[in-house]
Amino acid sequence: MTETVTLDALDRRLIHALQLDGRLPFSRIAAAVGVPERTVARRYHRLRSRPALRVVGLVDGGRTGMLDWIVRVRCAPEALETLAVQLARRDDTSWIAPMVGGTELTCMIRTQQPGDDGRRSFFEQLARTAGVREVDAACVLRPVAGVGGWAGRLDALDEAEQRLLRPPRPGSVPPTGSAEAVAASAVAGSAEAARTPAPALSAADNALLRALSQDARADLGRLAAATGWSESTVRRRIGQLRDSGVLVFEVEIDPALFGYPIEALLWLDVPPAGLRAVAEALAGHPQVAFAALTTGPSSVFAMVECRSVSGLHAYVTDELAALPGITGIESAVTQRRTKRAGPLLMPLAEKRASAASGRAATP
């Protein structure tokens, strides 16, 4: 259980390094932080086996013609746990969180572009699931904070160490400075990648991405076996997918291990004229693990991590209240995480076929 794990300074530096690049060799991390390679490897495997930490490869849905949705499901108390487990088994879901109160959960779901193709949509299936009372879905228009990792865990390495671990790509300058600046730069980098044409994905690409979604640090031999490519081709293709913005890495770890046991979801009412200023502010708030502009009654969704309920109160009444663009806030505290970042890939073919058949079983 992650509750038995305690992170020390070296663990935090390792986690920061892996968020910079999920496939960094232990030798490079060791050289940057000044400890033996075997020590870094041992720390990683200790955290990975608990399991307290996992590095996953995620597909940017916007770069592959998919849509991401923040979904709120209100259901009967006796249906909540079963529904959370069913959703967690899907490859196209992430960030599944039953809320305190026992009658609601929130998750992220990836779908194809909407169209009248005769298939029953995921949302129709979900609404017909036993025990489900109401489904609200807001489409993610643009992430504005949390791209490249939660800033709350990006303060363990100094600027010199980050430069060693994150060399600039041609024509780019690596972000340095505060964790907030790094997070904001990652958002800007994501927007830049979105202007670059995404490569077409083959069946072998999909096999590669699926393997990386389970373990982003899988060795080249295992990835070669999954794709049918040579190890050199796998290495080159991972680089191409990362450079195009299709593939990103995320470190899954409980924020409570960093001293942030209170997680809250916020829905912010912001008129169009205030969206830019609010988005820029959220990108600089260390409490914000993720935020996005969305459709729906509330135009901004945010996930925040706090040290205590009083800390959440202070964040809402001080920092958010100071932003002139916010006219209303709805908040909810998560009970736990049934699923974190990965995997979140394409909707599976068999699930699409099930939808087309018209059956209204489980989502």
Short mmCIF file of N, CA and C in Angstrom, two decimals, residues 95 97 99 106 144-146 150-152 254-256 259-268 278 281-292 300-317 319-320 323 326 329-335 337 340:
data_model
loop_
_atom_site.label_atom_id
_atom_site.label_comp_id
_atom_site.label_asym_id
_atom_site.label_seq_id
_atom_site.Cartn_x
_atom_site.Cartn_y
_atom_site.Cartn_z
N TRP A 95 -8.15 9.07 -14.65
CA TRP A 95 -8.49 9.98 -13.56
C TRP A 95 -9.89 9.71 -13.00
N ALA A 97 -12.35 9.12 -10.11
CA ALA A 97 -12.36 9.49 -8.70
C ALA A 97 -13.77 9.47 -8.15
N MET A 99 -16.31 10.56 -5.44
CA MET A 99 -16.30 11.76 -4.62
C MET A 99 -16.79 11.44 -3.22
N THR A 106 -16.17 11.18 -10.88
CA THR A 106 -15.70 11.99 -12.00
C THR A 106 -14.59 11.25 -12.70
N VAL A 144 -4.77 23.98 -19.78
CA VAL A 144 -4.10 25.25 -19.50
C VAL A 144 -3.13 25.15 -18.33
N ALA A 145 -3.11 24.02 -17.62
CA ALA A 145 -2.17 23.83 -16.52
C ALA A 145 -2.00 22.34 -16.28
N GLY A 146 -0.83 21.96 -15.79
CA GLY A 146 -0.58 20.57 -15.49
C GLY A 146 0.02 19.78 -16.62
N TRP A 150 2.47 17.86 -12.54
CA TRP A 150 2.02 18.74 -11.48
C TRP A 150 3.21 19.51 -10.90
N ALA A 151 3.08 20.84 -10.85
CA ALA A 151 4.18 21.68 -10.38
C ALA A 151 4.58 21.37 -8.94
N GLY A 152 3.66 20.81 -8.15
CA GLY A 152 3.96 20.50 -6.77
C GLY A 152 5.04 19.46 -6.57
N ASP A 254 0.81 9.12 -5.83
CA ASP A 254 -0.20 9.74 -4.96
C ASP A 254 0.33 11.06 -4.40
N PRO A 255 -0.38 12.19 -4.63
CA PRO A 255 0.08 13.46 -4.06
C PRO A 255 0.20 13.43 -2.54
N ALA A 256 -0.52 12.51 -1.88
CA ALA A 256 -0.42 12.41 -0.42
C ALA A 256 1.01 12.10 0.01
N GLY A 259 2.76 15.08 0.79
CA GLY A 259 2.17 15.88 1.86
C GLY A 259 0.93 16.63 1.43
N TYR A 260 0.26 16.15 0.35
CA TYR A 260 -0.96 16.80 -0.14
C TYR A 260 -2.09 15.77 -0.17
N PRO A 261 -2.68 15.44 0.97
CA PRO A 261 -3.70 14.39 1.01
C PRO A 261 -5.09 14.83 0.57
N ILE A 262 -5.32 16.12 0.45
CA ILE A 262 -6.65 16.63 0.07
C ILE A 262 -6.64 16.99 -1.40
N GLU A 263 -7.48 16.29 -2.16
CA GLU A 263 -7.63 16.59 -3.58
C GLU A 263 -9.05 17.07 -3.82
N ALA A 264 -9.18 18.18 -4.52
CA ALA A 264 -10.49 18.74 -4.81
C ALA A 264 -10.62 19.03 -6.30
N LEU A 265 -11.81 18.90 -6.80
CA LEU A 265 -12.13 19.25 -8.18
C LEU A 265 -12.94 20.53 -8.16
N LEU A 266 -12.59 21.45 -9.04
CA LEU A 266 -13.24 22.76 -9.08
C LEU A 266 -13.82 23.00 -10.47
N TRP A 267 -15.02 23.53 -10.49
CA TRP A 267 -15.64 23.98 -11.73
C TRP A 267 -15.83 25.50 -11.60
N LEU A 268 -15.14 26.24 -12.46
CA LEU A 268 -15.10 27.70 -12.35
C LEU A 268 -15.95 28.34 -13.44
N VAL A 278 -7.44 34.06 -16.40
CA VAL A 278 -7.61 32.98 -15.42
C VAL A 278 -6.74 31.79 -15.79
N ALA A 281 -3.18 32.45 -14.88
CA ALA A 281 -2.98 32.41 -13.43
C ALA A 281 -2.94 30.98 -12.92
N LEU A 282 -3.84 30.13 -13.39
CA LEU A 282 -3.88 28.75 -12.94
C LEU A 282 -2.59 28.01 -13.30
N ALA A 283 -2.02 28.34 -14.45
CA ALA A 283 -0.78 27.69 -14.86
C ALA A 283 0.36 27.99 -13.90
N GLY A 284 0.24 29.07 -13.13
CA GLY A 284 1.29 29.42 -12.18
C GLY A 284 1.01 29.05 -10.75
N HIS A 285 -0.14 28.40 -10.48
CA HIS A 285 -0.49 28.02 -9.11
C HIS A 285 0.05 26.63 -8.80
N PRO A 286 0.91 26.48 -7.81
CA PRO A 286 1.47 25.15 -7.51
C PRO A 286 0.44 24.15 -7.02
N GLN A 287 -0.70 24.62 -6.55
CA GLN A 287 -1.75 23.69 -6.09
C GLN A 287 -2.44 22.98 -7.25
N VAL A 288 -2.36 23.54 -8.45
CA VAL A 288 -3.13 23.03 -9.59
C VAL A 288 -2.39 21.88 -10.26
N ALA A 289 -2.98 20.68 -10.17
CA ALA A 289 -2.39 19.52 -10.83
C ALA A 289 -2.80 19.45 -12.30
N PHE A 290 -3.99 19.97 -12.60
CA PHE A 290 -4.48 19.98 -13.98
C PHE A 290 -5.59 21.01 -14.08
N ALA A 291 -5.66 21.70 -15.20
CA ALA A 291 -6.77 22.62 -15.46
C ALA A 291 -6.97 22.70 -16.96
N ALA A 292 -8.23 22.92 -17.35
CA ALA A 292 -8.54 22.99 -18.78
C ALA A 292 -9.75 23.88 -19.00
N VAL A 300 -14.22 26.41 -16.96
CA VAL A 300 -12.88 25.99 -16.54
C VAL A 300 -13.01 24.87 -15.51
N PHE A 301 -12.26 23.80 -15.74
CA PHE A 301 -12.19 22.69 -14.78
C PHE A 301 -10.78 22.66 -14.21
N ALA A 302 -10.66 22.42 -12.89
CA ALA A 302 -9.34 22.35 -12.26
C ALA A 302 -9.30 21.25 -11.22
N MET A 303 -8.16 20.59 -11.13
CA MET A 303 -7.89 19.59 -10.11
C MET A 303 -6.78 20.16 -9.23
N VAL A 304 -7.04 20.30 -7.93
CA VAL A 304 -6.05 20.92 -7.05
C VAL A 304 -5.68 19.98 -5.92
N GLU A 305 -4.43 20.10 -5.48
CA GLU A 305 -3.89 19.29 -4.39
C GLU A 305 -3.54 20.22 -3.23
N CYS A 306 -4.00 19.87 -2.02
CA CYS A 306 -3.79 20.73 -0.86
C CYS A 306 -3.32 19.90 0.33
N ARG A 307 -2.65 20.57 1.28
CA ARG A 307 -2.14 19.89 2.46
C ARG A 307 -3.23 19.62 3.49
N SER A 308 -4.32 20.37 3.44
CA SER A 308 -5.38 20.23 4.42
C SER A 308 -6.64 20.90 3.89
N VAL A 309 -7.74 20.66 4.57
CA VAL A 309 -8.98 21.34 4.21
C VAL A 309 -8.83 22.85 4.39
N SER A 310 -8.12 23.26 5.44
CA SER A 310 -7.90 24.70 5.63
C SER A 310 -7.04 25.26 4.50
N GLY A 311 -6.13 24.44 3.98
CA GLY A 311 -5.34 24.88 2.83
C GLY A 311 -6.19 25.05 1.59
N LEU A 312 -7.15 24.15 1.40
CA LEU A 312 -8.09 24.29 0.28
C LEU A 312 -8.92 25.56 0.45
N HIS A 313 -9.38 25.79 1.67
CA HIS A 313 -10.15 27.01 1.95
C HIS A 313 -9.34 28.26 1.63
N ALA A 314 -8.07 28.27 2.04
CA ALA A 314 -7.21 29.43 1.78
C ALA A 314 -6.99 29.62 0.29
N TYR A 315 -6.82 28.52 -0.45
CA TYR A 315 -6.60 28.64 -1.89
C TYR A 315 -7.82 29.26 -2.57
N VAL A 316 -9.02 28.78 -2.19
CA VAL A 316 -10.24 29.29 -2.83
C VAL A 316 -10.51 30.73 -2.45
N THR A 317 -10.36 31.04 -1.16
CA THR A 317 -10.75 32.38 -0.69
C THR A 317 -9.68 33.43 -0.90
N GLU A 319 -6.35 32.97 -3.25
CA GLU A 319 -5.79 33.02 -4.59
C GLU A 319 -6.86 33.06 -5.68
N LEU A 320 -7.86 32.19 -5.61
CA LEU A 320 -8.90 32.22 -6.63
C LEU A 320 -9.78 33.46 -6.50
N LEU A 323 -8.70 36.58 -8.36
CA LEU A 323 -8.77 36.63 -9.82
C LEU A 323 -10.09 37.27 -10.24
N ILE A 326 -13.26 35.26 -12.27
CA ILE A 326 -14.08 34.15 -11.78
C ILE A 326 -15.35 34.68 -11.12
N ILE A 329 -17.84 29.38 -8.27
CA ILE A 329 -17.03 28.18 -8.06
C ILE A 329 -17.90 27.08 -7.48
N GLU A 330 -17.80 25.89 -8.06
CA GLU A 330 -18.36 24.68 -7.46
C GLU A 330 -17.19 23.77 -7.14
N SER A 331 -17.19 23.15 -5.98
CA SER A 331 -16.06 22.31 -5.57
C SER A 331 -16.55 20.99 -5.01
N ALA A 332 -15.70 19.97 -5.10
CA ALA A 332 -15.99 18.65 -4.53
C ALA A 332 -14.67 17.99 -4.18
N VAL A 333 -14.65 17.27 -3.07
CA VAL A 333 -13.44 16.59 -2.61
C VAL A 333 -13.49 15.13 -3.03
N THR A 334 -12.37 14.62 -3.58
CA THR A 334 -12.34 13.22 -3.99
C THR A 334 -12.15 12.31 -2.78
N GLN A 335 -12.77 11.14 -2.85
CA GLN A 335 -12.61 10.14 -1.79
C GLN A 335 -11.30 9.37 -1.96
N ARG A 337 -8.64 7.61 -5.57
CA ARG A 337 -8.47 7.41 -7.00
C ARG A 337 -8.63 5.94 -7.34
N ARG A 340 -5.57 6.46 -12.19
CA ARG A 340 -4.89 7.74 -12.40
C ARG A 340 -4.69 7.99 -13.89
#
